Amino acid sequence: MIDYTRSCIANLEAYKVAPPDYDIILNANENPYDFPKALKEEFCAAIMDTAMNRYPDASASELRHLLGQYTGINEDQIICGCGSDEIIAMINQSFVNPGDTVIAHSPSFSMYQIWSSIAGASFMAIPDKKDHYPDVEGIINCARLHNAKIIYLCNPNNPTGYLFPRHDIVQILEETNALVIVDEAYMEFKGESQVDLVNNYSNVLVLKTLSKAFGLASIRCGYCLGPQNLIDMMYKVKSPYNLNTLTQKAAIIALRHRRKLLGRIKTLNVERRKVYKALLELPIEHVYPTAANFIYFETAKGDAIDRAMKAKGILIKHFANPLPGDLSAVRLTIGTPDENHAVLSVLKEVFA
Amino acid sequence: MIDYTRSCIANLEAYKVAPPDYDIILNANENPYDFPKALKEEFCAAIMDTAMNRYPDASASELRHLLGQYTGINEDQIICGCGSDEIIAMINQSFVNPGDTVIAHSPSFSMYQIWSSIAGASFMAIPDKKDHYPDVEGIINCARLHNAKIIYLCNPNNPTGYLFPRHDIVQILEETNALVIVDEAYMEFKGESQVDLVNNYSNVLVLKTLSKAFGLASIRCGYCLGPQNLIDMMYKVKSPYNLNTLTQKAAIIALRHRRKLLGRIKTLNVERRKVYKALLELPIEHVYPTAANFIYFETAKGDAIDRAMKAKGILIKHFANPLPGDLSAVRLTIGTPDENHAVLSVLKEVFA
């Protein structure tokens, strides 16, 4: 039988998603609060009036108009996609040739590496320095040495919660020739967006999403902001009708009611502080400060924690790869007060 | 300024979609009938009960189960995507290396060429023979000569409406080493699906969609059926949450009510026959038989027809590229009886 598979794909593993049969789901950095009932009703009313037999608005113009208002960036400098995943795929299709070097700090969002492999690129992970400070000099040196095409900066970083200071991003923009992708999926939880960089630098793209702070992971709506010429190139590879009508309608309603939706961040951040303090009181080896809706820690009891959580119907993210000193890493999504209480109870038992 | 753009992208044109401000839209082969009100209500009821803050079912398991029932193919041999566009992108990411040869008969669906360019492949269009019979021998010879990786067969063909006889598809499968993609986007209008080939040949993938006969272009739900090993490879490049929850919910309802939705095909096919007969009575140079929900014809009056239609608020597809003998091609989507009546009135005026 002929093997049709590209060599850069053959050894990839299909991205496994845990089955969702848990009572408390805190493994995927989702917002614990559903789209409010009144907004669902508004969405349904819109659907009743929508010609579902027709193709979507290919340019997502109403949505981009609202995203422009929200971000302060011209709507022509925005392109939408099916989550940041499709945006990253479009970036690769537009800019990454097989053999090109793509760099990210490590640990970070796993899809950067997976999408780079699919593009046939050479992916280089620059390990964080002590206390999970990204190695900015290391990133710059590696980018120069390998003439890197792309550098991913996840800000705040998934999974560590680290927030890049603006001057570090600017230094990377100014001292390399790479196209720098600043992934701000979680930025609303901190409120220090660097999106204005797209009007000051020719080599930056910023990724944002409605999946996290807006609480709409179900609809898969990501967007990318950048200098006009880069966005224009990405439109060339955009599938004509990539963002379906249902997603556009829900996203439009979310943006119209953004004060209401983003108002929930305050509660989540109060909870985050509560959980963070509680973690600091436990004998956990390393608990990291966080700018996102999750907390990352390293512990010798990772396996025990994972087992104890599952036994109580709680799904968290345990990174199976062992770290030096018999440690392993755990990422806890901030849930509702009740969910966080349940998580802390299990942790206290494990460490009792 | 550094130019980051891949050379195979630089000369592409962004896919232009006509603005939809026409009273009668017959340019995109959409179903003229909206999703029925009762089914929209069922969809809305499902949404009210859906946790929109959660990521979609990554494996679209309920939807694939229903697609398996509908097609008679094992659900594990099915992968879903955001329209056939995303499926084609996944096929390229899985199987097509830069420089590989991709073949299609011509004219056919323009996205085959665009996606091939994005993949850096060499695309070869094999012109149809007389009366728009695809040149099966020419396709096979070209595939052998260039060791083609992929052959697209659009069946029924967009835009000509041509239906491949099964033995032609089988001959191409047996006499080439290429992976043959049979695009059955419009097959429900004819009812002669060759999807069972995926259980008999190792080099075939079949594409299907809910955009046409099911009348759900808005939701962007395409799917691909194939031998297990090929589908498994495509899962490696599938974006984890590629099919959003809203689309999955709507598609599930559509498949549960498929008899009702597909029952509308009968009316459309009666209309198709009526329009076809009317076209034959006009002095149009070539009107082609069709197995789909559109009719393709070649005429010296293409420009005049396009102008007259627009003047009456009707959007049709006029292929601007001139054909030999001062002809140009028109593709008319079959609409409601009233819409078709309006179209025929304009045509009669143009030819009066």
PDB file of N, CA, C and O in Angstrom, chain A residues 4-6 9-10 12 25 30-31 34 40 50 52-55 82 85 93-94 96-97 149 177 203 212 215 218 220 233 236 239 241 244-245, chain B residues 4-6 9-10 12 25 30-31 34 40 50 52-55 85 93-94 96-97 149 177 203 212 215 218 220 233 236 239-242 244-245:
ATOM      1  N   TYR A   4       0.886   7.798   1.741  1.00  0.00           N
ATOM      2  CA  TYR A   4       0.737   9.160   1.228  1.00  0.00           C
ATOM      3  C   TYR A   4       1.189  10.230   2.227  1.00  0.00           C
ATOM      4  O   TYR A   4       1.233  11.402   1.906  1.00  0.00           O
ATOM      5  N   THR A   5       1.494   9.807   3.451  1.00  0.00           N
ATOM      6  CA  THR A   5       1.666  10.785   4.527  1.00  0.00           C
ATOM      7  C   THR A   5       2.957  11.582   4.399  1.00  0.00           C
ATOM      8  O   THR A   5       4.009  11.030   4.091  1.00  0.00           O
ATOM      9  N   ARG A   6       2.867  12.894   4.652  1.00  0.00           N
ATOM     10  CA  ARG A   6       4.065  13.728   4.675  1.00  0.00           C
ATOM     11  C   ARG A   6       4.934  13.303   5.858  1.00  0.00           C
ATOM     12  O   ARG A   6       4.422  13.001   6.927  1.00  0.00           O
ATOM     13  N   ILE A   9       4.460  14.803   9.260  1.00  0.00           N
ATOM     14  CA  ILE A   9       3.197  14.500   9.936  1.00  0.00           C
ATOM     15  C   ILE A   9       3.228  13.115  10.580  1.00  0.00           C
ATOM     16  O   ILE A   9       2.632  12.890  11.634  1.00  0.00           O
ATOM     17  N   ALA A  10       3.975  12.201   9.950  1.00  0.00           N
ATOM     18  CA  ALA A  10       3.874  10.779  10.310  1.00  0.00           C
ATOM     19  C   ALA A  10       4.056  10.538  11.807  1.00  0.00           C
ATOM     20  O   ALA A  10       3.347   9.724  12.399  1.00  0.00           O
ATOM     21  N   LEU A  12       3.658  12.758  14.291  1.00  0.00           N
ATOM     22  CA  LEU A  12       2.807  13.562  15.171  1.00  0.00           C
ATOM     23  C   LEU A  12       1.800  12.653  15.867  1.00  0.00           C
ATOM     24  O   LEU A  12       1.362  11.652  15.320  1.00  0.00           O
ATOM     25  N   ILE A  25     -14.588  20.890  35.978  1.00  0.00           N
ATOM     26  CA  ILE A  25     -13.623  20.861  34.876  1.00  0.00           C
ATOM     27  C   ILE A  25     -12.727  22.088  34.973  1.00  0.00           C
ATOM     28  O   ILE A  25     -13.149  23.209  34.686  1.00  0.00           O
ATOM     29  N   GLU A  30     -10.982  27.337  30.893  1.00  0.00           N
ATOM     30  CA  GLU A  30     -12.259  27.918  30.482  1.00  0.00           C
ATOM     31  C   GLU A  30     -12.770  28.852  31.577  1.00  0.00           C
ATOM     32  O   GLU A  30     -12.413  28.726  32.748  1.00  0.00           O
ATOM     33  N   ASN A  31     -13.616  29.755  31.191  1.00  0.00           N
ATOM     34  CA  ASN A  31     -14.323  30.609  32.130  1.00  0.00           C
ATOM     35  C   ASN A  31     -15.393  29.750  32.816  1.00  0.00           C
ATOM     36  O   ASN A  31     -16.105  29.012  32.132  1.00  0.00           O
ATOM     37  N   ASP A  34     -21.148  30.535  32.369  1.00  0.00           N
ATOM     38  CA  ASP A  34     -21.781  30.351  31.057  1.00  0.00           C
ATOM     39  C   ASP A  34     -22.198  31.709  30.470  1.00  0.00           C
ATOM     40  O   ASP A  34     -22.305  32.702  31.188  1.00  0.00           O
ATOM     41  N   LYS A  40     -28.102  34.502  25.675  1.00  0.00           N
ATOM     42  CA  LYS A  40     -28.484  33.331  24.861  1.00  0.00           C
ATOM     43  C   LYS A  40     -29.818  33.599  24.168  1.00  0.00           C
ATOM     44  O   LYS A  40     -30.013  33.247  22.998  1.00  0.00           O
ATOM     45  N   THR A  50     -32.306  34.697  10.977  1.00  0.00           N
ATOM     46  CA  THR A  50     -31.143  34.509  10.109  1.00  0.00           C
ATOM     47  C   THR A  50     -31.436  33.482   9.019  1.00  0.00           C
ATOM     48  O   THR A  50     -32.020  32.431   9.306  1.00  0.00           O
ATOM     49  N   MET A  52     -30.337  30.693   7.471  1.00  0.00           N
ATOM     50  CA  MET A  52     -29.279  29.709   7.727  1.00  0.00           C
ATOM     51  C   MET A  52     -28.851  28.967   6.473  1.00  0.00           C
ATOM     52  O   MET A  52     -27.838  28.276   6.468  1.00  0.00           O
ATOM     53  N   ASN A  53     -29.641  29.113   5.391  1.00  0.00           N
ATOM     54  CA  ASN A  53     -29.253  28.482   4.121  1.00  0.00           C
ATOM     55  C   ASN A  53     -28.193  29.271   3.379  1.00  0.00           C
ATOM     56  O   ASN A  53     -27.663  28.800   2.367  1.00  0.00           O
ATOM     57  N   ARG A  54     -27.871  30.468   3.855  1.00  0.00           N
ATOM     58  CA  ARG A  54     -26.908  31.323   3.149  1.00  0.00           C
ATOM     59  C   ARG A  54     -25.520  31.230   3.757  1.00  0.00           C
ATOM     60  O   ARG A  54     -25.383  31.053   4.971  1.00  0.00           O
ATOM     61  N   TYR A  55     -24.502  31.423   2.940  1.00  0.00           N
ATOM     62  CA  TYR A  55     -23.122  31.441   3.432  1.00  0.00           C
ATOM     63  C   TYR A  55     -22.918  32.601   4.401  1.00  0.00           C
ATOM     64  O   TYR A  55     -23.620  33.611   4.326  1.00  0.00           O
ATOM     65  N   CYS A  82     -11.310  30.598  13.339  1.00  0.00           N
ATOM     66  CA  CYS A  82     -11.901  29.588  14.212  1.00  0.00           C
ATOM     67  C   CYS A  82     -10.928  29.327  15.366  1.00  0.00           C
ATOM     68  O   CYS A  82     -10.146  28.378  15.353  1.00  0.00           O
ATOM     69  N   ASP A  85      -6.218  28.743  16.956  1.00  0.00           N
ATOM     70  CA  ASP A  85      -5.668  27.647  16.148  1.00  0.00           C
ATOM     71  C   ASP A  85      -5.695  27.977  14.663  1.00  0.00           C
ATOM     72  O   ASP A  85      -4.690  27.815  13.967  1.00  0.00           O
ATOM     73  N   GLN A  93       0.591  29.396   6.909  1.00  0.00           N
ATOM     74  CA  GLN A  93       0.352  29.347   5.460  1.00  0.00           C
ATOM     75  C   GLN A  93       0.856  30.618   4.770  1.00  0.00           C
ATOM     76  O   GLN A  93       1.289  30.576   3.622  1.00  0.00           O
ATOM     77  N   SER A  94       0.785  31.732   5.474  1.00  0.00           N
ATOM     78  CA  SER A  94       1.210  32.997   4.869  1.00  0.00           C
ATOM     79  C   SER A  94       2.721  33.183   4.896  1.00  0.00           C
ATOM     80  O   SER A  94       3.303  33.706   3.949  1.00  0.00           O
ATOM     81  N   VAL A  96       5.357  30.890   6.739  1.00  0.00           N
ATOM     82  CA  VAL A  96       6.339  29.870   7.142  1.00  0.00           C
ATOM     83  C   VAL A  96       6.559  28.846   6.037  1.00  0.00           C
ATOM     84  O   VAL A  96       5.636  28.128   5.646  1.00  0.00           O
ATOM     85  N   ASN A  97       7.784  28.777   5.545  1.00  0.00           N
ATOM     86  CA  ASN A  97       8.153  27.753   4.580  1.00  0.00           C
ATOM     87  C   ASN A  97       8.733  26.548   5.308  1.00  0.00           C
ATOM     88  O   ASN A  97       9.300  26.691   6.406  1.00  0.00           O
ATOM     89  N   LYS A 149      12.096  32.785  11.525  1.00  0.00           N
ATOM     90  CA  LYS A 149      10.996  33.428  10.821  1.00  0.00           C
ATOM     91  C   LYS A 149       9.941  33.922  11.797  1.00  0.00           C
ATOM     92  O   LYS A 149       9.365  34.992  11.609  1.00  0.00           O
ATOM     93  N   ASN A 177      14.987  39.896  13.435  1.00  0.00           N
ATOM     94  CA  ASN A 177      14.249  40.089  12.185  1.00  0.00           C
ATOM     95  C   ASN A 177      13.006  39.218  12.118  1.00  0.00           C
ATOM     96  O   ASN A 177      12.362  39.130  11.066  1.00  0.00           O
ATOM     97  N   ASN A 203       6.795  44.116  12.493  1.00  0.00           N
ATOM     98  CA  ASN A 203       7.041  42.669  12.636  1.00  0.00           C
ATOM     99  C   ASN A 203       6.331  42.068  13.840  1.00  0.00           C
ATOM    100  O   ASN A 203       6.860  41.183  14.505  1.00  0.00           O
ATOM    101  N   LYS A 212     -11.777  32.876  26.413  1.00  0.00           N
ATOM    102  CA  LYS A 212     -11.352  32.880  27.810  1.00  0.00           C
ATOM    103  C   LYS A 212     -12.131  33.915  28.632  1.00  0.00           C
ATOM    104  O   LYS A 212     -13.118  33.592  29.253  1.00  0.00           O
ATOM    105  N   GLY A 215     -15.645  34.101  27.906  1.00  0.00           N
ATOM    106  CA  GLY A 215     -16.366  32.883  28.299  1.00  0.00           C
ATOM    107  C   GLY A 215     -17.088  32.199  27.164  1.00  0.00           C
ATOM    108  O   GLY A 215     -18.156  31.618  27.355  1.00  0.00           O
ATOM    109  N   SER A 218     -16.996  27.691  23.381  1.00  0.00           N
ATOM    110  CA  SER A 218     -17.811  26.852  22.482  1.00  0.00           C
ATOM    111  C   SER A 218     -17.855  27.369  21.053  1.00  0.00           C
ATOM    112  O   SER A 218     -18.000  26.579  20.124  1.00  0.00           O
ATOM    113  N   ARG A 220     -15.627  29.211  19.246  1.00  0.00           N
ATOM    114  CA  ARG A 220     -14.382  29.230  18.481  1.00  0.00           C
ATOM    115  C   ARG A 220     -14.242  30.520  17.684  1.00  0.00           C
ATOM    116  O   ARG A 220     -14.349  30.529  16.452  1.00  0.00           O
ATOM    117  N   MET A 233      -1.880  39.949   3.702  1.00  0.00           N
ATOM    118  CA  MET A 233      -1.339  38.665   3.244  1.00  0.00           C
ATOM    119  C   MET A 233      -2.149  37.507   3.816  1.00  0.00           C
ATOM    120  O   MET A 233      -2.436  36.533   3.129  1.00  0.00           O
ATOM    121  N   LYS A 236      -5.191  36.477   2.049  1.00  0.00           N
ATOM    122  CA  LYS A 236      -5.010  35.665   0.835  1.00  0.00           C
ATOM    123  C   LYS A 236      -5.151  34.177   1.106  1.00  0.00           C
ATOM    124  O   LYS A 236      -5.521  33.417   0.216  1.00  0.00           O
ATOM    125  N   SER A 239      -9.646  30.961   4.296  1.00  0.00           N
ATOM    126  CA  SER A 239     -10.748  30.255   3.666  1.00  0.00           C
ATOM    127  C   SER A 239     -11.919  31.237   3.572  1.00  0.00           C
ATOM    128  O   SER A 239     -12.207  31.962   4.528  1.00  0.00           O
ATOM    129  N   TYR A 241     -15.130  31.401   3.740  1.00  0.00           N
ATOM    130  CA  TYR A 241     -16.193  31.458   4.742  1.00  0.00           C
ATOM    131  C   TYR A 241     -15.733  30.771   6.025  1.00  0.00           C
ATOM    132  O   TYR A 241     -16.368  29.852   6.521  1.00  0.00           O
ATOM    133  N   ASN A 244     -18.188  30.791  10.711  1.00  0.00           N
ATOM    134  CA  ASN A 244     -19.589  30.505  10.401  1.00  0.00           C
ATOM    135  C   ASN A 244     -20.518  31.575  10.980  1.00  0.00           C
ATOM    136  O   ASN A 244     -20.157  32.332  11.878  1.00  0.00           O
ATOM    137  N   THR A 245     -21.734  31.615  10.459  1.00  0.00           N
ATOM    138  CA  THR A 245     -22.705  32.643  10.837  1.00  0.00           C
ATOM    139  C   THR A 245     -23.080  32.576  12.310  1.00  0.00           C
ATOM    140  O   THR A 245     -23.241  33.613  12.968  1.00  0.00           O
TER     141      THR A 245
ATOM    142  N   TYR B   4       7.906  39.104   4.777  1.00  0.00           N
ATOM    143  CA  TYR B   4       7.807  37.780   5.396  1.00  0.00           C
ATOM    144  C   TYR B   4       7.035  36.780   4.538  1.00  0.00           C
ATOM    145  O   TYR B   4       6.969  35.605   4.853  1.00  0.00           O
ATOM    146  N   THR B   5       6.434  37.243   3.456  1.00  0.00           N
ATOM    147  CA  THR B   5       5.461  36.421   2.745  1.00  0.00           C
ATOM    148  C   THR B   5       6.107  35.270   1.979  1.00  0.00           C
ATOM    149  O   THR B   5       7.132  35.452   1.335  1.00  0.00           O
ATOM    150  N   ARG B   6       5.492  34.099   2.050  1.00  0.00           N
ATOM    151  CA  ARG B   6       5.957  32.960   1.257  1.00  0.00           C
ATOM    152  C   ARG B   6       5.760  33.283  -0.222  1.00  0.00           C
ATOM    153  O   ARG B   6       4.743  33.866  -0.612  1.00  0.00           O
ATOM    154  N   ILE B   9       2.525  32.428  -1.933  1.00  0.00           N
ATOM    155  CA  ILE B   9       1.337  33.177  -1.497  1.00  0.00           C
ATOM    156  C   ILE B   9       1.291  34.569  -2.131  1.00  0.00           C
ATOM    157  O   ILE B   9       0.220  35.104  -2.426  1.00  0.00           O
ATOM    158  N   ALA B  10       2.468  35.127  -2.377  1.00  0.00           N
ATOM    159  CA  ALA B  10       2.554  36.548  -2.729  1.00  0.00           C
ATOM    160  C   ALA B  10       1.632  36.933  -3.884  1.00  0.00           C
ATOM    161  O   ALA B  10       1.009  37.993  -3.867  1.00  0.00           O
ATOM    162  N   LEU B  12      -1.075  35.279  -4.942  1.00  0.00           N
ATOM    163  CA  LEU B  12      -2.479  34.877  -4.804  1.00  0.00           C
ATOM    164  C   LEU B  12      -3.342  36.115  -4.647  1.00  0.00           C
ATOM    165  O   LEU B  12      -2.914  37.125  -4.089  1.00  0.00           O
ATOM    166  N   ILE B  25     -30.584  35.765  -4.848  1.00  0.00           N
ATOM    167  CA  ILE B  25     -29.177  35.357  -4.836  1.00  0.00           C
ATOM    168  C   ILE B  25     -29.055  33.949  -5.393  1.00  0.00           C
ATOM    169  O   ILE B  25     -29.415  32.970  -4.734  1.00  0.00           O
ATOM    170  N   GLU B  30     -26.497  27.919  -3.250  1.00  0.00           N
ATOM    171  CA  GLU B  30     -27.145  27.687  -1.958  1.00  0.00           C
ATOM    172  C   GLU B  30     -28.532  27.102  -2.178  1.00  0.00           C
ATOM    173  O   GLU B  30     -29.140  27.276  -3.234  1.00  0.00           O
ATOM    174  N   ASN B  31     -29.028  26.431  -1.175  1.00  0.00           N
ATOM    175  CA  ASN B  31     -30.400  25.961  -1.164  1.00  0.00           C
ATOM    176  C   ASN B  31     -31.302  27.178  -0.936  1.00  0.00           C
ATOM    177  O   ASN B  31     -31.008  27.990  -0.062  1.00  0.00           O
ATOM    178  N   ASP B  34     -34.704  28.038   3.704  1.00  0.00           N
ATOM    179  CA  ASP B  34     -34.070  28.224   5.010  1.00  0.00           C
ATOM    180  C   ASP B  34     -34.297  26.982   5.886  1.00  0.00           C
ATOM    181  O   ASP B  34     -35.177  26.164   5.618  1.00  0.00           O
ATOM    182  N   LYS B  40     -35.174  25.443  13.795  1.00  0.00           N
ATOM    183  CA  LYS B  40     -34.472  26.542  14.461  1.00  0.00           C
ATOM    184  C   LYS B  40     -34.860  26.586  15.941  1.00  0.00           C
ATOM    185  O   LYS B  40     -34.016  26.826  16.812  1.00  0.00           O
ATOM    186  N   THR B  50     -26.978  24.532  26.671  1.00  0.00           N
ATOM    187  CA  THR B  50     -25.570  24.245  26.366  1.00  0.00           C
ATOM    188  C   THR B  50     -24.653  25.157  27.171  1.00  0.00           C
ATOM    189  O   THR B  50     -24.896  26.360  27.257  1.00  0.00           O
ATOM    190  N   MET B  52     -22.036  27.266  27.009  1.00  0.00           N
ATOM    191  CA  MET B  52     -21.294  27.928  25.926  1.00  0.00           C
ATOM    192  C   MET B  52     -19.881  28.336  26.348  1.00  0.00           C
ATOM    193  O   MET B  52     -19.062  28.705  25.508  1.00  0.00           O
ATOM    194  N   ASN B  53     -19.617  28.293  27.647  1.00  0.00           N
ATOM    195  CA  ASN B  53     -18.258  28.608  28.130  1.00  0.00           C
ATOM    196  C   ASN B  53     -17.293  27.444  27.946  1.00  0.00           C
ATOM    197  O   ASN B  53     -16.090  27.614  28.156  1.00  0.00           O
ATOM    198  N   ARG B  54     -17.779  26.270  27.548  1.00  0.00           N
ATOM    199  CA  ARG B  54     -16.928  25.081  27.412  1.00  0.00           C
ATOM    200  C   ARG B  54     -16.497  24.857  25.968  1.00  0.00           C
ATOM    201  O   ARG B  54     -17.245  25.159  25.045  1.00  0.00           O
ATOM    202  N   TYR B  55     -15.328  24.280  25.805  1.00  0.00           N
ATOM    203  CA  TYR B  55     -14.865  23.924  24.462  1.00  0.00           C
ATOM    204  C   TYR B  55     -15.785  22.889  23.830  1.00  0.00           C
ATOM    205  O   TYR B  55     -16.474  22.139  24.528  1.00  0.00           O
ATOM    206  N   ASP B  85     -13.733  23.350   2.692  1.00  0.00           N
ATOM    207  CA  ASP B  85     -12.485  24.126   2.680  1.00  0.00           C
ATOM    208  C   ASP B  85     -11.498  23.623   3.731  1.00  0.00           C
ATOM    209  O   ASP B  85     -10.331  23.391   3.430  1.00  0.00           O
ATOM    210  N   GLN B  93      -2.348  19.416   4.425  1.00  0.00           N
ATOM    211  CA  GLN B  93      -1.409  19.346   5.549  1.00  0.00           C
ATOM    212  C   GLN B  93      -0.962  17.908   5.811  1.00  0.00           C
ATOM    213  O   GLN B  93       0.163  17.676   6.244  1.00  0.00           O
ATOM    214  N   SER B  94      -1.837  16.958   5.537  1.00  0.00           N
ATOM    215  CA  SER B  94      -1.501  15.556   5.792  1.00  0.00           C
ATOM    216  C   SER B  94      -0.653  14.943   4.683  1.00  0.00           C
ATOM    217  O   SER B  94       0.243  14.140   4.955  1.00  0.00           O
ATOM    218  N   VAL B  96       0.266  16.590   1.212  1.00  0.00           N
ATOM    219  CA  VAL B  96       0.855  17.320   0.085  1.00  0.00           C
ATOM    220  C   VAL B  96       2.099  18.086   0.518  1.00  0.00           C
ATOM    221  O   VAL B  96       2.038  18.979   1.368  1.00  0.00           O
ATOM    222  N   ASN B  97       3.231  17.717  -0.065  1.00  0.00           N
ATOM    223  CA  ASN B  97       4.472  18.458   0.159  1.00  0.00           C
ATOM    224  C   ASN B  97       4.627  19.536  -0.910  1.00  0.00           C
ATOM    225  O   ASN B  97       4.121  19.380  -2.032  1.00  0.00           O
ATOM    226  N   LYS B 149       0.285  13.460  -6.659  1.00  0.00           N
ATOM    227  CA  LYS B 149      -0.054  13.071  -5.295  1.00  0.00           C
ATOM    228  C   LYS B 149      -1.565  13.043  -5.094  1.00  0.00           C
ATOM    229  O   LYS B 149      -2.082  12.187  -4.389  1.00  0.00           O
ATOM    230  N   ASN B 177      -1.421   6.119  -9.110  1.00  0.00           N
ATOM    231  CA  ASN B 177      -0.995   5.993  -7.710  1.00  0.00           C
ATOM    232  C   ASN B 177      -1.452   7.176  -6.869  1.00  0.00           C
ATOM    233  O   ASN B 177      -1.052   7.310  -5.713  1.00  0.00           O
ATOM    234  N   ASN B 203      -6.965   4.400  -1.864  1.00  0.00           N
ATOM    235  CA  ASN B 203      -6.492   5.707  -2.337  1.00  0.00           C
ATOM    236  C   ASN B 203      -7.636   6.655  -2.681  1.00  0.00           C
ATOM    237  O   ASN B 203      -7.560   7.418  -3.633  1.00  0.00           O
ATOM    238  N   LYS B 212     -25.284  22.311   1.056  1.00  0.00           N
ATOM    239  CA  LYS B 212     -26.072  22.365  -0.190  1.00  0.00           C
ATOM    240  C   LYS B 212     -27.449  21.723  -0.023  1.00  0.00           C
ATOM    241  O   LYS B 212     -28.415  22.410   0.264  1.00  0.00           O
ATOM    242  N   GLY B 215     -29.104  22.479   3.087  1.00  0.00           N
ATOM    243  CA  GLY B 215     -29.477  23.889   3.195  1.00  0.00           C
ATOM    244  C   GLY B 215     -28.874  24.603   4.386  1.00  0.00           C
ATOM    245  O   GLY B 215     -29.498  25.493   4.964  1.00  0.00           O
ATOM    246  N   SER B 218     -24.726  28.339   6.227  1.00  0.00           N
ATOM    247  CA  SER B 218     -24.317  29.252   7.303  1.00  0.00           C
ATOM    248  C   SER B 218     -23.441  28.596   8.355  1.00  0.00           C
ATOM    249  O   SER B 218     -22.618  29.252   8.981  1.00  0.00           O
ATOM    250  N   ARG B 220     -21.273  25.955   8.147  1.00  0.00           N
ATOM    251  CA  ARG B 220     -19.945  25.461   7.750  1.00  0.00           C
ATOM    252  C   ARG B 220     -19.659  24.092   8.352  1.00  0.00           C
ATOM    253  O   ARG B 220     -18.838  23.946   9.265  1.00  0.00           O
ATOM    254  N   MET B 233      -4.544   9.709   9.787  1.00  0.00           N
ATOM    255  CA  MET B 233      -3.503  10.707   9.518  1.00  0.00           C
ATOM    256  C   MET B 233      -4.088  12.110   9.574  1.00  0.00           C
ATOM    257  O   MET B 233      -3.473  13.037  10.105  1.00  0.00           O
ATOM    258  N   LYS B 236      -4.344  13.734  12.852  1.00  0.00           N
ATOM    259  CA  LYS B 236      -3.105  14.291  13.418  1.00  0.00           C
ATOM    260  C   LYS B 236      -2.968  15.785  13.133  1.00  0.00           C
ATOM    261  O   LYS B 236      -2.314  16.498  13.894  1.00  0.00           O
ATOM    262  N   SER B 239      -7.126  20.556  13.913  1.00  0.00           N
ATOM    263  CA  SER B 239      -7.136  21.469  15.042  1.00  0.00           C
ATOM    264  C   SER B 239      -8.067  20.865  16.099  1.00  0.00           C
ATOM    265  O   SER B 239      -9.158  20.378  15.769  1.00  0.00           O
ATOM    266  N   PRO B 240      -7.643  20.833  17.368  1.00  0.00           N
ATOM    267  CA  PRO B 240      -8.394  20.054  18.367  1.00  0.00           C
ATOM    268  C   PRO B 240      -9.891  20.381  18.405  1.00  0.00           C
ATOM    269  O   PRO B 240     -10.706  19.483  18.439  1.00  0.00           O
ATOM    270  N   TYR B 241     -10.199  21.655  18.370  1.00  0.00           N
ATOM    271  CA  TYR B 241     -11.613  22.056  18.492  1.00  0.00           C
ATOM    272  C   TYR B 241     -12.064  22.731  17.214  1.00  0.00           C
ATOM    273  O   TYR B 241     -12.553  23.866  17.239  1.00  0.00           O
ATOM    274  N   ASN B 242     -11.889  22.048  16.087  1.00  0.00           N
ATOM    275  CA  ASN B 242     -12.130  22.731  14.814  1.00  0.00           C
ATOM    276  C   ASN B 242     -13.600  22.982  14.529  1.00  0.00           C
ATOM    277  O   ASN B 242     -13.943  23.942  13.850  1.00  0.00           O
ATOM    278  N   ASN B 244     -17.021  24.067  15.929  1.00  0.00           N
ATOM    279  CA  ASN B 244     -17.560  24.698  17.131  1.00  0.00           C
ATOM    280  C   ASN B 244     -18.869  24.040  17.573  1.00  0.00           C
ATOM    281  O   ASN B 244     -19.529  23.335  16.808  1.00  0.00           O
ATOM    282  N   THR B 245     -19.238  24.291  18.806  1.00  0.00           N
ATOM    283  CA  THR B 245     -20.405  23.646  19.412  1.00  0.00           C
ATOM    284  C   THR B 245     -21.704  24.014  18.703  1.00  0.00           C
ATOM    285  O   THR B 245     -22.585  23.160  18.515  1.00  0.00           O
TER     286      THR B 245
END
